[in-house]
mmCIF file of C-alpha atoms in Angstrom:
data_model
loop_
_atom_site.group_PDB
_atom_site.id
_atom_site.type_symbol
_atom_site.label_atom_id
_atom_site.label_comp_id
_atom_site.label_asym_id
_atom_site.label_seq_id
_atom_site.Cartn_x
_atom_site.Cartn_y
_atom_site.Cartn_z
ATOM 1 C CA MET A 1 64.152 -6.909 45.792
ATOM 2 C CA LYS A 2 64.106 -6.538 41.951
ATOM 3 C CA PHE A 3 61.960 -8.636 39.674
ATOM 4 C CA SER A 4 61.578 -9.070 35.960
ATOM 5 C CA GLY A 5 58.129 -8.715 34.651
ATOM 6 C CA PRO A 6 56.362 -9.217 31.339
ATOM 7 C CA GLU A 7 56.729 -5.303 30.671
ATOM 8 C CA GLY A 8 60.101 -4.684 32.314
ATOM 9 C CA LYS A 9 61.896 -4.539 35.620
ATOM 10 C CA LEU A 10 59.848 -4.039 38.753
ATOM 11 C CA GLU A 11 60.598 -3.127 42.388
ATOM 12 C CA SER A 12 58.406 -2.502 45.233
ATOM 13 C CA PRO A 13 58.021 -3.199 48.972
ATOM 14 C CA GLU A 14 54.520 -4.684 48.309
ATOM 15 C CA LEU A 15 55.943 -6.865 45.671
ATOM 16 C CA THR A 16 58.889 -8.113 47.895
ATOM 17 C CA ALA A 17 56.506 -8.877 50.737
ATOM 18 C CA ASP A 18 54.308 -10.725 48.246
ATOM 19 C CA TYR A 19 57.316 -12.896 47.013
ATOM 20 C CA GLU A 20 58.297 -13.501 50.641
ATOM 21 C CA SER A 21 54.840 -14.497 51.854
ATOM 22 C CA ALA A 22 54.040 -16.632 48.731
ATOM 23 C CA GLU A 23 53.353 -20.291 48.865
ATOM 24 C CA ARG A 24 56.248 -22.471 47.570
ATOM 25 C CA PHE A 25 56.186 -25.268 45.160
ATOM 26 C CA GLU A 26 59.779 -26.117 44.472
ATOM 27 C CA LYS A 27 61.236 -23.234 42.508
ATOM 28 C CA THR A 28 57.497 -21.777 41.896
ATOM 29 C CA ARG A 29 56.077 -19.219 44.445
ATOM 30 C CA VAL A 30 52.490 -18.357 44.187
ATOM 31 C CA GLY A 31 51.646 -15.095 45.819
ATOM 32 C CA LYS A 32 48.526 -12.866 46.170
ATOM 33 C CA LEU A 33 49.690 -10.594 43.387
ATOM 34 C CA GLY A 34 51.126 -13.153 40.834
ATOM 35 C CA VAL A 35 53.693 -15.929 40.200
ATOM 36 C CA PHE A 36 57.326 -15.872 40.835
ATOM 37 C CA PHE A 37 60.009 -18.233 39.508
ATOM 38 C CA PRO A 38 63.873 -18.139 38.653
ATOM 39 C CA SER A 39 64.701 -16.866 35.294
ATOM 40 C CA GLY A 40 68.287 -16.515 34.356
ATOM 41 C CA PHE A 41 70.154 -14.692 37.256
ATOM 42 C CA GLY A 42 66.933 -12.935 38.691
ATOM 43 C CA THR A 43 63.523 -13.646 39.449
ATOM 44 C CA LYS A 44 60.554 -13.475 36.973
ATOM 45 C CA PHE A 45 57.098 -12.133 38.227
ATOM 46 C CA VAL A 46 53.953 -12.711 36.270
ATOM 47 C CA PRO A 47 51.080 -10.729 37.632
ATOM 48 C CA TYR A 48 47.534 -12.189 37.676
ATOM 49 C CA SER A 49 46.372 -9.112 35.818
ATOM 50 C CA TYR A 50 48.569 -9.895 32.865
ATOM 51 C CA MET A 51 47.813 -13.589 32.789
ATOM 52 C CA ASP A 52 44.798 -14.848 30.752
ATOM 53 C CA ARG A 53 45.243 -18.541 31.212
ATOM 54 C CA ALA A 54 47.471 -21.122 33.063
ATOM 55 C CA PHE A 55 47.668 -24.773 32.281
ATOM 56 C CA ILE A 56 50.110 -27.680 32.514
ATOM 57 C CA ARG A 57 51.726 -29.289 29.667
ATOM 58 C CA VAL A 58 53.152 -32.822 30.209
ATOM 59 C CA HIS A 59 56.164 -33.991 28.345
ATOM 60 C CA GLU A 60 56.785 -37.537 28.100
ATOM 61 C CA VAL A 61 60.481 -38.584 27.259
ATOM 62 C CA ASP A 62 61.620 -42.045 26.650
ATOM 63 C CA GLY A 63 65.031 -42.951 27.675
ATOM 64 C CA LYS A 64 67.402 -45.625 26.816
ATOM 65 C CA LEU A 65 69.383 -46.930 29.798
ATOM 66 C CA CYS A 66 71.986 -49.624 30.000
ATOM 67 C CA CYS A 67 69.430 -52.259 31.252
ATOM 68 C CA GLY A 68 66.644 -51.279 28.861
ATOM 69 C CA LYS A 69 64.035 -48.232 28.486
ATOM 70 C CA ALA A 70 62.591 -45.902 30.986
ATOM 71 C CA THR A 71 59.825 -43.322 30.399
ATOM 72 C CA PHE A 72 60.350 -39.761 32.099
ATOM 73 C CA TYR A 73 57.722 -37.234 32.647
ATOM 74 C CA TYR A 74 58.134 -33.335 32.872
ATOM 75 C CA TYR A 75 55.473 -30.961 33.762
ATOM 76 C CA ARG A 76 55.476 -27.326 32.702
ATOM 77 C CA LEU A 77 53.385 -24.687 34.269
ATOM 78 C CA VAL A 78 52.483 -22.469 31.165
ATOM 79 C CA PHE A 79 51.278 -18.872 31.157
ATOM 80 C CA VAL A 80 49.271 -17.313 28.362
ATOM 81 C CA HIS A 81 48.652 -13.734 27.459
ATOM 82 C CA ASP A 82 46.713 -12.523 24.471
ATOM 83 C CA GLY A 83 46.542 -16.184 23.205
ATOM 84 C CA LYS A 84 50.316 -16.733 23.296
ATOM 85 C CA GLU A 85 52.447 -18.505 25.640
ATOM 86 C CA PHE A 86 54.929 -16.137 27.160
ATOM 87 C CA ALA A 87 56.450 -18.014 30.096
ATOM 88 C CA ASP A 88 56.649 -21.641 31.682
ATOM 89 C CA VAL A 89 58.118 -23.374 34.680
ATOM 90 C CA ILE A 90 59.363 -26.917 34.361
ATOM 91 C CA SER A 91 59.241 -29.443 37.218
ATOM 92 C CA GLU A 92 59.542 -33.293 37.613
ATOM 93 C CA ASN A 93 56.920 -33.105 40.358
ATOM 94 C CA GLU A 94 53.497 -33.592 39.149
ATOM 95 C CA LYS A 95 51.793 -33.198 42.551
ATOM 96 C CA LEU A 96 53.524 -29.869 43.252
ATOM 97 C CA THR A 97 52.902 -28.672 39.786
ATOM 98 C CA ASP A 98 48.980 -29.456 40.163
ATOM 99 C CA ALA A 99 49.137 -27.819 43.529
ATOM 100 C CA ALA A 100 50.799 -24.577 42.006
ATOM 101 C CA LEU A 101 47.968 -24.465 39.461
ATOM 102 C CA ALA A 102 45.254 -24.886 42.048
ATOM 103 C CA ALA A 103 46.755 -22.044 44.087
ATOM 104 C CA ILE A 104 46.845 -19.795 41.057
ATOM 105 C CA ALA A 105 43.073 -20.691 40.402
ATOM 106 C CA GLN A 106 42.267 -19.948 44.120
ATOM 107 C CA ASN A 107 44.254 -16.513 44.159
ATOM 108 C CA ALA A 108 43.164 -15.354 40.770
ATOM 109 C CA PRO A 109 39.487 -16.369 39.900
ATOM 110 C CA THR A 110 39.633 -14.267 36.579
ATOM 111 C CA VAL A 111 42.608 -16.483 35.154
ATOM 112 C CA LYS A 112 41.538 -19.306 33.069
ATOM 113 C CA ILE A 113 42.842 -22.638 34.231
ATOM 114 C CA GLY A 114 43.267 -25.492 31.901
ATOM 115 C CA TYR A 115 44.188 -25.528 28.192
ATOM 116 C CA ASN A 116 40.637 -25.725 26.656
ATOM 117 C CA THR A 117 38.509 -23.879 29.234
#
């Protein structure tokens, strides 16, 4: 299986095995080597060695409906390298996004978790 990493295309049996055994959180998979998620027509791989920080950004969207207003929340799992956000994954499920971030923290103790840590 081929993956797209921050520094180009990647393909190895070890990476494929990590992808297949990774814990799933909707479309995000958290493995022992890094995080996988769909991107375009392929799968993006973010290795823990490249990731400096990961955090969740909450987007609040006010929607106008026929019968009034409603507020919707979207959660982005954001990845940072050298002080710059380089990738994110969007979800509507707060619990799964929180669980994915917790899995990243467990698998990669060197990655800073949260926005201001």
